[in-house]
CSV table of C-alpha atoms in Angstrom, one decimal:
chain,number,residue,atom,x,y,z
C,1,MET,CA,-27.4,44.9,-2.6
C,2,ARG,CA,-29.0,45.1,0.5
C,3,PRO,CA,-26.8,45.5,4.1
C,4,VAL,CA,-27.5,42.2,5.8
C,5,LEU,CA,-26.7,40.7,2.5
C,6,ARG,CA,-23.7,42.3,1.9
C,7,ARG,CA,-22.2,41.1,5.5
C,8,VAL,CA,-23.2,38.1,5.2
C,9,TRP,CA,-21.3,37.4,1.0
C,10,LEU,CA,-18.5,39.5,2.5
C,11,GLY,CA,-17.5,37.0,5.5
C,12,GLY,CA,-18.7,34.5,3.3
C,13,LEU,CA,-15.2,35.1,1.3
C,14,LEU,CA,-13.1,35.9,3.8
C,15,LEU,CA,-13.9,32.4,5.6
C,16,ALA,CA,-13.6,30.6,2.0
C,17,ALA,CA,-9.7,32.7,1.9
C,18,ALA,CA,-9.0,31.4,4.8
C,19,THR,CA,-10.6,27.7,5.7
C,20,SER,CA,-8.9,27.6,2.3
C,21,ALA,CA,-5.8,27.6,4.0
C,22,TRP,CA,-6.4,25.6,6.7
C,23,ALA,CA,-7.2,23.1,4.2
C,24,HIS,CA,-3.7,23.3,3.0
C,25,ALA,CA,-2.0,23.4,5.7
C,26,GLY,CA,-2.2,20.2,7.6
C,27,GLY,CA,0.8,19.9,9.2
C,28,SER,CA,3.6,17.6,6.7
C,29,THR,CA,3.7,13.9,6.4
C,30,GLY,CA,7.8,12.2,6.6
C,31,TYR,CA,8.0,8.1,5.5
C,32,ALA,CA,10.8,6.7,7.0
C,33,SER,CA,12.2,3.7,6.4
C,34,ILE,CA,14.7,1.8,9.2
C,35,THR,CA,16.4,-1.4,7.7
C,36,ILE,CA,17.8,-4.1,10.4
C,37,SER,CA,20.6,-5.7,8.7
C,38,ARG,CA,22.5,-7.1,12.4
C,39,SER,CA,24.1,-5.1,14.4
C,40,THR,CA,23.4,-1.8,11.6
C,41,VAL,CA,20.4,-0.3,11.5
C,42,ARG,CA,19.6,2.7,8.3
C,43,TYR,CA,17.7,4.9,9.4
C,44,SER,CA,15.7,7.1,6.2
C,45,LEU,CA,13.4,9.6,6.6
C,46,THR,CA,12.0,11.1,3.3
C,47,LEU,CA,10.5,15.0,3.4
C,48,PRO,CA,8.7,17.0,1.1
C,49,ILE,CA,11.0,19.5,-0.4
C,50,SER,CA,7.2,22.6,0.2
C,51,THR,CA,6.8,22.0,3.7
C,52,LEU,CA,10.1,22.7,5.2
C,53,PRO,CA,10.7,25.4,7.4
C,54,SER,CA,12.9,28.0,5.4
C,55,GLU,CA,16.6,27.7,6.8
C,56,LEU,CA,16.0,23.6,6.1
C,57,ALA,CA,15.3,24.3,2.5
C,58,GLU,CA,17.3,26.5,2.0
C,59,ALA,CA,20.6,24.2,2.9
C,60,VAL,CA,18.3,21.2,0.6
C,61,ARG,CA,18.9,24.2,-2.4
C,62,LEU,CA,22.2,23.9,-1.8
C,63,ALA,CA,22.9,20.7,-0.7
C,64,GLN,CA,21.3,20.0,-4.2
C,65,THR,CA,24.3,22.9,-5.8
C,66,GLY,CA,27.0,19.7,-4.1
C,67,SER,CA,27.8,21.7,-1.1
C,68,PRO,CA,29.1,18.8,1.8
C,69,LEU,CA,28.7,21.4,4.5
C,70,ASN,CA,25.2,21.7,4.1
C,71,ARG,CA,24.3,18.1,2.7
C,72,GLU,CA,26.3,17.4,6.0
C,73,LYS,CA,23.3,19.8,8.3
C,74,LEU,CA,21.0,18.0,6.7
C,75,LEU,CA,22.1,14.2,7.9
C,76,ASP,CA,22.5,15.8,11.4
C,77,VAL,CA,19.7,16.5,11.4
C,78,ILE,CA,18.9,13.0,11.7
C,79,ARG,CA,21.9,12.1,13.8
C,80,THR,CA,20.1,14.5,16.8
C,81,LYS,CA,16.9,14.3,16.6
C,82,ILE,CA,16.8,9.9,15.9
C,83,VAL,CA,17.5,8.1,19.0
C,84,LEU,CA,18.3,4.9,18.5
C,85,SER,CA,18.6,2.2,21.0
C,86,ALA,CA,19.7,-1.4,21.2
C,87,LYS,CA,19.7,-2.8,25.0
C,88,GLY,CA,20.3,0.0,26.2
C,89,THR,CA,22.7,1.4,23.9
C,90,ARG,CA,22.9,4.2,22.1
C,91,CYS,CA,23.5,3.4,18.9
C,92,GLU,CA,26.2,5.7,17.4
C,93,PRO,CA,25.1,7.6,13.7
C,94,GLY,CA,27.9,7.3,11.0
C,95,PRO,CA,28.0,8.1,7.4
C,96,GLY,CA,25.6,9.5,5.4
C,97,GLN,CA,24.1,10.1,1.8
C,98,VAL,CA,21.4,12.7,0.6
C,99,LEU,CA,18.9,11.4,-1.8
C,100,PRO,CA,18.2,12.8,-4.5
C,101,LEU,CA,19.7,16.1,-6.1
C,102,ALA,CA,18.2,17.3,-8.6
C,103,HIS,CA,16.7,20.5,-9.4
C,104,ASP,CA,13.3,19.8,-9.9
C,105,ALA,CA,12.8,17.1,-7.4
C,106,THR,CA,9.8,17.5,-5.1
C,107,SER,CA,10.9,15.3,-2.2
C,108,PHE,CA,14.8,14.2,-0.6
C,109,THR,CA,15.8,11.5,1.7
C,110,MET,CA,17.6,11.9,4.5
C,111,LEU,CA,19.6,8.9,4.7
C,112,VAL,CA,22.1,8.0,8.4
C,113,ASP,CA,24.2,4.6,8.7
C,114,PHE,CA,23.5,3.4,12.9
C,115,ALA,CA,26.3,1.0,14.3
C,116,CYS,CA,25.0,-0.5,17.5
C,117,GLY,CA,27.6,-3.3,18.2
C,118,SER,CA,25.9,-6.2,18.3
C,119,VAL,CA,22.9,-8.2,16.8
C,120,VAL,CA,19.6,-6.0,16.7
C,121,ARG,CA,16.9,-8.1,18.8
C,122,GLU,CA,15.1,-5.3,20.5
C,123,LEU,CA,15.1,-1.5,19.5
C,124,VAL,CA,13.7,1.3,21.2
C,125,VAL,CA,13.2,4.8,18.7
C,126,HIS,CA,13.0,8.6,19.7
C,127,ASP,CA,12.3,10.6,17.5
C,128,ASP,CA,12.3,14.5,17.9
C,129,ILE,CA,12.2,15.9,14.7
C,130,PHE,CA,9.2,17.4,15.4
C,131,ASP,CA,11.7,20.3,17.2
C,132,VAL,CA,12.7,21.1,13.9
C,133,LEU,CA,9.6,20.2,11.6
C,134,GLY,CA,6.6,21.6,14.4
C,135,SER,CA,4.4,20.4,15.4
C,136,ASP,CA,1.7,19.9,12.8
C,137,HIS,CA,4.3,17.1,11.6
C,138,HIS,CA,4.0,12.8,12.1
C,139,THR,CA,6.9,10.6,10.2
C,140,LEU,CA,5.2,6.4,9.2
C,141,ALA,CA,7.5,4.4,10.1
C,142,LYS,CA,8.5,1.0,8.2
C,143,VAL,CA,10.7,-1.4,10.4
C,144,GLU,CA,11.8,-4.1,8.3
C,145,ALA,CA,14.2,-6.5,10.4
C,146,PRO,CA,14.8,-10.1,8.8
C,147,SER,CA,11.8,-11.6,11.2
C,148,GLY,CA,9.5,-9.4,8.9
C,149,THR,CA,7.7,-6.1,9.4
C,150,GLN,CA,6.2,-3.5,11.4
C,151,GLN,CA,5.3,-0.1,11.3
C,152,PHE,CA,4.8,3.3,13.2
C,153,ALA,CA,2.9,6.4,12.9
C,154,PHE,CA,5.0,8.9,14.8
C,155,ALA,CA,3.9,12.3,16.7
C,156,PRO,CA,3.9,14.9,19.2
C,157,ASP,CA,2.6,13.0,21.6
C,158,THR,CA,4.2,10.0,20.0
C,159,ARG,CA,7.7,9.9,20.2
C,160,GLN,CA,9.2,6.6,21.8
C,161,ALA,CA,8.3,3.0,19.9
C,162,ARG,CA,10.1,-0.1,21.1
C,163,PHE,CA,10.1,-2.6,18.3
C,164,VAL,CA,10.9,-6.0,19.6
C,165,PHE,CA,12.4,-8.4,17.1
C,166,GLY,CA,11.1,-12.7,16.1
C,167,ASP,CA,8.2,-12.6,18.2
C,168,GLY,CA,5.6,-9.9,16.2
C,169,GLY,CA,6.0,-7.0,17.4
C,170,ASP,CA,4.0,-4.6,19.9
C,171,LEU,CA,0.7,-4.7,18.2
C,172,ALA,CA,-1.1,-3.1,20.2
C,173,HIS,CA,0.5,-0.1,19.8
C,174,SER,CA,1.3,0.3,16.8
C,175,THR,CA,-2.6,0.0,15.8
C,176,GLY,CA,-2.1,2.1,18.7
C,177,SER,CA,-0.3,5.3,17.1
C,178,PHE,CA,-2.0,4.7,13.6
C,179,PHE,CA,-5.7,4.9,15.8
C,180,VAL,CA,-4.2,8.9,17.0
C,181,MET,CA,-3.2,9.4,13.4
C,182,GLY,CA,-6.7,8.7,12.5
C,183,ILE,CA,-8.1,10.6,14.9
C,184,HIS,CA,-6.4,14.1,14.6
C,185,HIS,CA,-6.7,13.5,9.8
C,186,ILE,CA,-10.6,14.0,10.8
C,187,LEU,CA,-10.3,16.6,13.6
C,188,SER,CA,-7.8,18.8,10.7
C,189,GLY,CA,-9.2,17.7,7.8
C,190,TYR,CA,-11.5,21.3,6.8
C,191,ASP,CA,-12.7,20.1,3.9
C,192,HIS,CA,-14.1,16.4,4.8
C,193,LEU,CA,-15.7,18.2,7.8
C,194,LEU,CA,-17.1,21.0,5.9
C,195,PHE,CA,-19.1,18.2,3.3
C,196,LEU,CA,-19.9,16.5,7.0
C,197,VAL,CA,-21.6,20.1,8.5
C,198,GLY,CA,-23.4,20.9,4.9
C,199,LEU,CA,-24.9,17.8,5.0
C,200,LEU,CA,-26.4,17.8,8.4
C,201,LEU,CA,-27.7,21.3,8.4
C,202,PRO,CA,-31.1,20.8,6.2
C,203,GLY,CA,-31.9,19.0,10.0
C,204,GLY,CA,-34.3,16.0,9.4
C,205,GLY,CA,-35.3,13.6,12.4
C,206,LEU,CA,-32.4,10.9,14.3
C,207,LEU,CA,-33.4,8.3,11.7
C,208,SER,CA,-32.4,10.3,8.7
C,209,LEU,CA,-29.4,11.7,9.9
C,210,ALA,CA,-27.2,8.4,11.6
C,211,LYS,CA,-28.1,7.1,7.7
C,212,ILE,CA,-25.8,9.8,6.5
C,213,ILE,CA,-23.9,9.9,8.8
C,214,THR,CA,-23.8,5.4,8.7
C,215,ALA,CA,-23.6,5.9,4.4
C,216,PHE,CA,-19.9,7.9,4.7
C,217,THR,CA,-19.0,6.0,6.6
C,218,ILE,CA,-19.6,3.1,5.1
C,219,ALA,CA,-18.4,4.4,2.0
C,220,HIS,CA,-15.0,6.2,2.8
C,221,SER,CA,-13.8,3.7,4.6
C,222,VAL,CA,-15.1,0.7,1.0
C,223,THR,CA,-13.1,3.0,-0.8
C,224,LEU,CA,-9.7,3.5,2.2
C,225,SER,CA,-9.7,0.0,1.8
C,226,LEU,CA,-8.9,-0.7,-1.4
C,227,ALA,CA,-7.0,2.3,-2.5
C,228,VAL,CA,-4.9,1.3,1.1
C,229,LEU,CA,-4.2,-2.4,-1.0
C,230,GLN,CA,-4.3,-0.7,-3.8
C,231,ILE,CA,-7.0,-2.8,-5.8
C,232,ILE,CA,-8.0,1.2,-6.9
C,233,THR,CA,-5.8,3.8,-7.0
C,234,LEU,CA,-6.8,6.9,-8.6
C,235,PRO,CA,-5.3,10.3,-9.4
C,236,ASP,CA,-4.8,12.0,-5.8
C,237,ARG,CA,-5.2,15.8,-7.3
C,238,LEU,CA,-8.2,14.3,-8.9
C,239,ILE,CA,-9.2,13.3,-6.0
C,240,GLU,CA,-8.9,15.8,-3.9
C,241,ALA,CA,-11.0,18.1,-6.8
C,242,VAL,CA,-13.9,16.1,-6.2
C,243,ILE,CA,-13.9,16.6,-2.6
C,244,ALA,CA,-14.0,19.8,-3.1
C,245,LEU,CA,-16.4,19.3,-5.4
C,246,SER,CA,-18.6,17.3,-3.5
C,247,ILE,CA,-18.2,20.5,-0.4
C,248,ALA,CA,-20.0,22.7,-2.8
C,249,PHE,CA,-22.8,20.5,-4.4
C,250,VAL,CA,-24.0,19.6,-0.9
C,251,ALA,CA,-23.6,23.8,-0.4
C,252,ALA,CA,-25.9,25.1,-3.5
C,253,GLU,CA,-28.6,21.7,-2.7
C,254,ASN,CA,-29.0,23.6,1.0
C,255,LEU,CA,-29.3,27.0,-0.6
C,256,PHE,CA,-31.2,25.9,-4.4
C,257,LEU,CA,-32.6,22.9,-4.6
C,258,ASN,CA,-34.1,22.4,-1.4
C,259,PRO,CA,-32.9,18.9,-1.0
C,260,ALA,CA,-34.5,15.6,0.7
C,261,VAL,CA,-33.8,15.0,3.8
C,262,SER,CA,-34.9,11.6,3.9
C,263,ARG,CA,-32.4,10.7,0.8
C,264,ARG,CA,-29.6,12.7,1.6
C,265,TRP,CA,-27.6,9.1,2.1
C,266,LEU,CA,-27.4,9.1,-1.4
C,267,VAL,CA,-25.5,12.0,-1.8
C,268,SER,CA,-23.2,11.6,1.2
C,269,PHE,CA,-22.4,7.2,0.2
C,270,ALA,CA,-21.8,9.2,-3.0
C,271,PHE,CA,-19.4,10.8,-2.5
C,272,GLY,CA,-18.0,8.9,0.5
C,273,LEU,CA,-16.5,7.3,-1.3
C,274,VAL,CA,-14.7,9.4,-3.0
C,275,HIS,CA,-13.9,11.1,0.7
C,276,GLY,CA,-12.0,7.0,1.5
C,277,PHE,CA,-9.3,7.7,-1.8
C,278,GLY,CA,-8.3,10.9,0.2
C,279,PHE,CA,-7.8,9.5,3.2
C,280,SER,CA,-5.7,6.8,2.5
C,281,SER,CA,-2.7,8.9,0.2
C,282,ALA,CA,-1.0,8.5,3.9
C,283,LEU,CA,-0.9,5.1,4.4
C,284,ARG,CA,0.1,4.0,-0.2
C,285,GLU,CA,3.6,5.8,1.0
C,286,LEU,CA,4.9,2.6,3.1
C,287,ASN,CA,4.2,-0.6,0.8
C,288,LEU,CA,3.2,-2.1,3.8
C,289,PRO,CA,2.9,-6.3,3.3
C,290,ALA,CA,-0.4,-7.1,3.9
C,291,HIS,CA,-0.2,-8.5,7.7
C,292,GLY,CA,1.7,-4.7,8.8
C,293,LEU,CA,-1.0,-2.7,6.4
C,294,LEU,CA,-4.4,-3.9,7.7
C,295,VAL,CA,-3.2,-3.5,11.4
C,296,SER,CA,-2.4,0.0,10.2
C,297,LEU,CA,-5.3,0.4,7.7
C,298,PHE,CA,-8.0,-0.7,11.2
C,299,GLY,CA,-5.9,1.1,13.3
C,300,PHE,CA,-6.2,4.7,10.9
C,301,ASN,CA,-10.2,3.8,10.0
C,302,ALA,CA,-10.8,3.4,13.4
C,303,GLY,CA,-9.1,6.9,14.6
C,304,VAL,CA,-11.2,8.4,11.6
C,305,GLU,CA,-14.5,7.2,12.9
C,306,VAL,CA,-13.7,8.5,15.8
C,307,GLY,CA,-12.8,11.3,15.2
C,308,GLN,CA,-16.2,12.2,13.0
C,309,GLY,CA,-18.1,10.4,16.0
C,310,LEU,CA,-16.8,13.5,17.7
C,311,VAL,CA,-17.4,15.9,15.5
C,312,VAL,CA,-20.9,14.9,15.0
C,313,ALA,CA,-21.6,14.8,18.6
C,314,ALA,CA,-20.6,18.1,19.5
C,315,ALA,CA,-22.5,19.2,16.6
C,316,LEU,CA,-26.1,17.7,16.4
C,317,PRO,CA,-26.6,19.9,19.7
C,318,LEU,CA,-26.0,23.5,17.8
C,319,LEU,CA,-28.2,22.6,15.3
C,320,VAL,CA,-30.9,21.6,17.1
C,321,LEU,CA,-30.5,25.1,19.7
C,322,LEU,CA,-30.6,26.4,16.1
C,323,ARG,CA,-33.5,25.2,15.1
C,324,LYS,CA,-35.6,26.7,18.5
C,325,THR,CA,-34.8,30.0,17.4
C,326,ARG,CA,-36.4,32.6,14.5
C,327,TRP,CA,-32.6,32.6,12.9
C,328,GLU,CA,-32.8,29.1,11.6
C,329,ARG,CA,-33.1,29.8,8.0
C,330,ARG,CA,-30.9,32.6,8.0
C,331,MET,CA,-28.3,31.0,9.6
C,332,ILE,CA,-28.4,27.4,7.4
C,333,TRP,CA,-29.0,30.1,4.4
C,334,SER,CA,-25.5,32.6,5.6
C,335,SER,CA,-23.6,29.4,7.0
C,336,SER,CA,-24.7,27.1,3.5
C,337,LEU,CA,-22.9,30.6,1.3
C,338,ALA,CA,-19.6,30.4,3.5
C,339,ILE,CA,-19.1,26.8,2.4
C,340,LEU,CA,-20.4,27.0,-1.6
C,341,LEU,CA,-17.6,30.1,-1.4
C,342,VAL,CA,-14.7,27.8,0.7
C,343,GLY,CA,-15.6,24.4,-1.5
C,344,VAL,CA,-15.5,26.6,-5.3
C,345,VAL,CA,-12.6,28.4,-4.5
C,346,LEU,CA,-10.9,24.9,-3.5
C,347,PHE,CA,-11.8,23.5,-6.2
C,348,VAL,CA,-10.3,26.3,-8.4
C,349,GLU,CA,-7.3,25.9,-6.6
C,350,ARG,CA,-7.2,22.4,-7.1
C,351,ALA,CA,-8.2,21.6,-10.5
C,352,PHE,CA,-6.3,24.3,-12.0
C,353,PHE,CA,-3.4,25.7,-9.5
């Protein structure tokens, strides 16, 4: 193998390994259910065990063996990091439970009852769980009261939310939190970004590029909505594997098939449908009623589009500059090879492991 090709091949392998790891390190998501019952607030948080810090994972393991000390250690995370206030007065955390205690569970739930002293008509939630679970954690919260259901996406930079019951709540605040989450989701979703960059690499006129981007946007918006509304649902494992396959496909087209850029919007649309299912998994877990689901879906989807637009705006000037150099063909070839390797590695991981 020629030295230049060997360096490109080795570089591609390193990029494949690194990006494969990044694609699975997009942080963790917790699902909080906050239930109002007169002067009592029940706060429950469900977390995946696989993404826990080692100390908490060990506490879960020991709690599963029946250790009351470690059960209380887990509950103290809620009692110290989640602050609830009603009428300007802090609600006092009380007894709780850790469920389930099965050894083969992939997730667990911490549940704590808070006493607020009077009937709760307005609730302020301050969430510092990120200090324990890391800065790439998100908590999707559903707040249920006799007057209705509201939702909010807590993140390291949006740790506090105020919920008012009886007047429909702060719709803009709720939608804005999911908008920020959508931006974060696309910018940290390396598989989605690699697919998009792979599509843009062969170039083309502004009309062709606009058609590619628009087709991807329309397609994933349609299936995101269908999946979140539970009109169509597919297994997450299958979707993630096909997303990886889409990355490999567009890269292989760049390398071997000399794709017609003017018709590439068809590929963008077809695989964009699949990527929409990949975006939907986080929102489906909340089981929100139709009104709340549509609000969070709108904010999340808008955030995805803005994040995608930021990536395209950054990539296009670089691609234009590249086409004015004699390195254009070589750079497109080596970049597509690296993307192909990433797609193949991700596909094998997601389909067989």
